[in-house]
């Protein structure tokens, strides 16, 4: 900043004038955990849209609001989970949004594996905020274990928010996950 780099004075002073590479942690690392079970194909009352299309559109829009250096990933679940977008910098939000919009419903519902996958990916990165957003109708065969999982993730610095989708959403289950997850 003072213009001393490369000058005769540089060799005389007892400090290095080389600026270190700045390591900046991303502000946000967010994992979207999206229900793709068969019930997500149900139509939302008063609308011709399915619960899945509403969830997909919401997550795709959210990805587009994140900064390029923020980290984003997507995990879907029915009876098993699938990593649709591994956690990485949000360099191509349009491509991520397209992958989200292609998610289609099928099968049963078990969210625990998807939550564990999302938390595992977040555990491996440095970010100021580590957050999971669950988009689901809240129906899950493993719902009884979710509050303890959410509490453990929160203790590791990962927060969880939930978005209940659909007329028959199990709101109480979703509220419990968000409460214990600090979301």
Tab-separated table of C-alpha atoms in Angstrom:
chain	number	residue	atom	x	y	z
A	1	UNK	CA	0.000	0.000	0.000
A	2	UNK	CA	2.870	2.378	0.689
A	3	UNK	CA	4.661	1.563	-2.555
A	4	UNK	CA	7.732	0.191	-0.768
A	5	UNK	CA	7.594	-3.293	-2.395
A	6	UNK	CA	10.619	-3.638	-4.705
A	7	UNK	CA	12.299	-0.471	-3.399
A	8	UNK	CA	15.768	-0.396	-1.750
A	9	UNK	CA	13.995	0.085	1.599
A	10	UNK	CA	12.375	-3.365	1.332
A	11	UNK	CA	15.691	-5.127	2.065
A	12	UNK	CA	16.378	-2.959	5.113
A	13	UNK	CA	13.151	-3.251	7.067
A	14	UNK	CA	12.483	-6.278	9.321
A	15	UNK	CA	9.035	-7.074	7.875
A	16	UNK	CA	7.862	-8.798	4.743
A	17	UNK	CA	6.084	-6.590	2.248
A	18	UNK	CA	4.567	-9.571	0.465
A	19	UNK	CA	0.854	-9.598	1.010
A	20	UNK	CA	-0.309	-13.030	2.069
A	21	UNK	CA	-3.019	-14.675	0.045
A	22	UNK	CA	-6.219	-14.011	1.892
A	23	UNK	CA	-8.148	-17.093	2.798
A	24	UNK	CA	-11.749	-16.108	2.970
A	25	UNK	CA	-14.299	-18.497	4.339
A	26	UNK	CA	-17.598	-18.379	2.484
A	27	UNK	CA	-20.342	-16.506	4.292
A	28	UNK	CA	-22.853	-19.317	3.819
A	29	UNK	CA	-22.807	-23.040	3.193
A	30	UNK	CA	-26.355	-24.249	2.647
A	31	UNK	CA	-27.684	-27.697	1.896
A	32	UNK	CA	-31.198	-28.082	0.539
A	33	UNK	CA	-32.731	-31.374	1.710
A	34	UNK	CA	-35.714	-32.000	-0.527
A	35	UNK	CA	-38.512	-34.527	-0.164
A	36	UNK	CA	-39.176	-36.392	-3.400
A	37	UNK	CA	-41.485	-39.050	-1.998
A	38	UNK	CA	-44.701	-40.017	-3.753
A	39	UNK	CA	-46.826	-37.751	-1.560
A	40	UNK	CA	-44.959	-34.747	-2.973
A	41	UNK	CA	-46.831	-35.420	-6.228
A	42	UNK	CA	-50.135	-34.515	-4.571
A	43	UNK	CA	-51.802	-31.341	-5.763
A	44	UNK	CA	-52.018	-28.404	-3.404
A	45	UNK	CA	-55.653	-27.542	-2.799
A	46	UNK	CA	-56.858	-24.593	-4.837
A	47	UNK	CA	-53.973	-25.002	-7.251
A	48	UNK	CA	-53.047	-27.208	-10.157
A	49	UNK	CA	-49.497	-27.402	-8.855
A	50	UNK	CA	-47.957	-30.302	-6.985
A	51	UNK	CA	-46.164	-30.056	-3.683
A	52	UNK	CA	-42.996	-31.097	-5.563
A	53	UNK	CA	-43.232	-28.285	-8.095
A	54	UNK	CA	-43.729	-25.743	-5.300
A	55	UNK	CA	-40.710	-27.104	-3.369
A	56	UNK	CA	-38.569	-27.240	-6.507
A	57	UNK	CA	-39.422	-23.694	-7.553
A	58	UNK	CA	-38.757	-22.327	-4.067
A	59	UNK	CA	-35.350	-24.011	-3.766
A	60	UNK	CA	-34.336	-23.027	-7.312
A	61	UNK	CA	-35.244	-19.386	-6.609
A	62	UNK	CA	-33.290	-19.465	-3.326
A	63	UNK	CA	-30.147	-20.793	-5.038
A	64	UNK	CA	-30.252	-17.856	-7.446
A	65	UNK	CA	-30.114	-15.399	-4.521
A	66	UNK	CA	-26.862	-16.838	-3.129
A	67	UNK	CA	-23.482	-15.321	-3.928
A	68	UNK	CA	-21.043	-17.165	-6.238
A	69	UNK	CA	-18.607	-17.782	-3.350
A	70	UNK	CA	-21.347	-19.212	-1.100
A	71	UNK	CA	-21.474	-22.993	-0.959
A	72	UNK	CA	-24.634	-24.790	-2.033
A	73	UNK	CA	-25.654	-28.435	-2.266
A	74	UNK	CA	-28.831	-30.448	-2.784
A	75	UNK	CA	-29.827	-33.835	-1.368
A	76	UNK	CA	-33.165	-35.472	-2.152
A	77	UNK	CA	-34.887	-38.255	-0.270
A	78	UNK	CA	-37.618	-40.814	-0.489
A	79	UNK	CA	-36.813	-44.168	1.153
A	80	UNK	CA	-33.169	-43.484	0.317
A	81	UNK	CA	-31.250	-40.302	-0.385
A	82	UNK	CA	-29.413	-39.012	-3.426
A	83	UNK	CA	-26.884	-36.205	-3.761
A	84	UNK	CA	-28.201	-34.137	-6.661
A	85	UNK	CA	-25.656	-31.318	-6.280
A	86	UNK	CA	-22.574	-31.873	-4.084
A	87	UNK	CA	-21.714	-28.959	-1.778
A	88	UNK	CA	-19.573	-26.544	-3.810
A	89	UNK	CA	-19.270	-22.847	-4.653
A	90	UNK	CA	-22.405	-21.439	-6.272
A	91	UNK	CA	-20.561	-20.718	-9.522
A	92	UNK	CA	-23.447	-21.743	-11.789
A	93	UNK	CA	-26.751	-21.109	-10.006
A	94	UNK	CA	-28.696	-21.584	-13.250
A	95	UNK	CA	-27.372	-25.145	-13.648
A	96	UNK	CA	-28.128	-25.927	-10.003
A	97	UNK	CA	-31.630	-24.506	-10.405
A	98	UNK	CA	-32.229	-26.694	-13.485
A	99	UNK	CA	-31.181	-29.801	-11.549
A	100	UNK	CA	-33.550	-28.861	-8.732
A	101	UNK	CA	-36.436	-28.236	-11.128
A	102	UNK	CA	-35.944	-31.756	-12.556
A	103	UNK	CA	-36.627	-33.466	-9.199
A	104	UNK	CA	-39.687	-35.691	-9.439
A	105	UNK	CA	-41.690	-37.543	-6.754
A	106	UNK	CA	-41.688	-41.305	-6.207
A	107	UNK	CA	-41.538	-43.765	-3.321
A	108	UNK	CA	-41.749	-43.626	0.464
A	109	UNK	CA	-40.287	-41.155	2.933
A	110	UNK	CA	-37.269	-41.398	5.241
A	111	UNK	CA	-35.462	-38.105	5.840
A	112	UNK	CA	-32.771	-39.167	8.365
A	113	UNK	CA	-30.241	-40.406	5.796
A	114	UNK	CA	-30.558	-37.215	3.760
A	115	UNK	CA	-30.066	-35.081	6.864
A	116	UNK	CA	-26.962	-37.072	7.802
A	117	UNK	CA	-25.582	-36.678	4.272
A	118	UNK	CA	-26.193	-32.931	4.292
A	119	UNK	CA	-24.602	-32.497	7.721
A	120	UNK	CA	-21.626	-34.623	6.680
A	121	UNK	CA	-20.986	-32.386	3.696
A	122	UNK	CA	-21.284	-29.277	5.869
A	123	UNK	CA	-18.920	-30.736	8.478
A	124	UNK	CA	-16.173	-30.930	5.826
A	125	UNK	CA	-16.164	-27.216	4.912
A	126	UNK	CA	-15.344	-23.890	6.516
A	127	UNK	CA	-18.104	-21.284	6.375
A	128	UNK	CA	-19.373	-18.592	8.702
A	129	UNK	CA	-22.886	-20.038	8.573
A	130	UNK	CA	-23.735	-23.699	7.968
A	131	UNK	CA	-27.396	-24.258	7.314
A	132	UNK	CA	-29.767	-26.997	6.147
A	133	UNK	CA	-33.154	-26.170	4.645
A	134	UNK	CA	-35.609	-29.072	4.586
A	135	UNK	CA	-38.492	-28.800	2.112
A	136	UNK	CA	-41.048	-31.524	2.781
A	137	UNK	CA	-44.615	-32.388	3.657
A	138	UNK	CA	-43.170	-33.641	6.939
A	139	UNK	CA	-44.262	-37.253	6.559
A	140	UNK	CA	-41.360	-39.579	7.442
A	141	UNK	CA	-41.101	-43.128	8.765
A	142	UNK	CA	-38.115	-42.080	10.892
A	143	UNK	CA	-39.697	-38.914	12.352
A	144	UNK	CA	-39.091	-40.036	15.952
A	145	UNK	CA	-35.299	-39.819	15.564
A	146	UNK	CA	-35.218	-36.419	13.841
A	147	UNK	CA	-35.318	-34.116	16.916
A	148	UNK	CA	-32.224	-35.795	18.415
A	149	UNK	CA	-30.434	-35.621	15.060
A	150	UNK	CA	-31.294	-31.931	14.710
A	151	UNK	CA	-30.070	-31.208	18.245
A	152	UNK	CA	-26.748	-32.969	17.582
A	153	UNK	CA	-26.244	-31.063	14.321
A	154	UNK	CA	-27.014	-27.768	16.033
A	155	UNK	CA	-24.404	-28.551	18.691
A	156	UNK	CA	-21.874	-28.956	15.843
A	157	UNK	CA	-22.730	-25.486	14.495
A	158	UNK	CA	-25.227	-26.518	11.820
A	159	UNK	CA	-28.667	-24.932	11.907
A	160	UNK	CA	-31.770	-26.419	10.295
A	161	UNK	CA	-34.840	-24.648	8.988
A	162	UNK	CA	-37.886	-26.447	7.650
A	163	UNK	CA	-40.519	-25.496	5.116
A	164	UNK	CA	-43.724	-27.521	5.336
A	165	UNK	CA	-45.390	-27.911	1.954
A	166	UNK	CA	-48.900	-29.087	1.234
A	167	UNK	CA	-52.347	-29.098	2.751
A	168	UNK	CA	-51.704	-32.288	4.726
A	169	UNK	CA	-48.199	-31.364	5.873
A	170	UNK	CA	-47.150	-32.736	9.241
A	171	UNK	CA	-46.332	-29.313	10.619
A	172	UNK	CA	-45.594	-30.505	14.167
A	173	UNK	CA	-42.776	-32.773	12.969
A	174	UNK	CA	-41.279	-30.018	10.826
A	175	UNK	CA	-41.496	-27.499	13.692
A	176	UNK	CA	-39.701	-29.934	15.986
A	177	UNK	CA	-36.780	-30.338	13.582
A	178	UNK	CA	-36.479	-26.568	13.141
A	179	UNK	CA	-36.734	-25.947	16.897
A	180	UNK	CA	-34.053	-28.474	17.864
A	181	UNK	CA	-31.971	-27.484	14.837
A	182	UNK	CA	-31.913	-23.832	15.865
A	183	UNK	CA	-33.581	-22.753	12.623
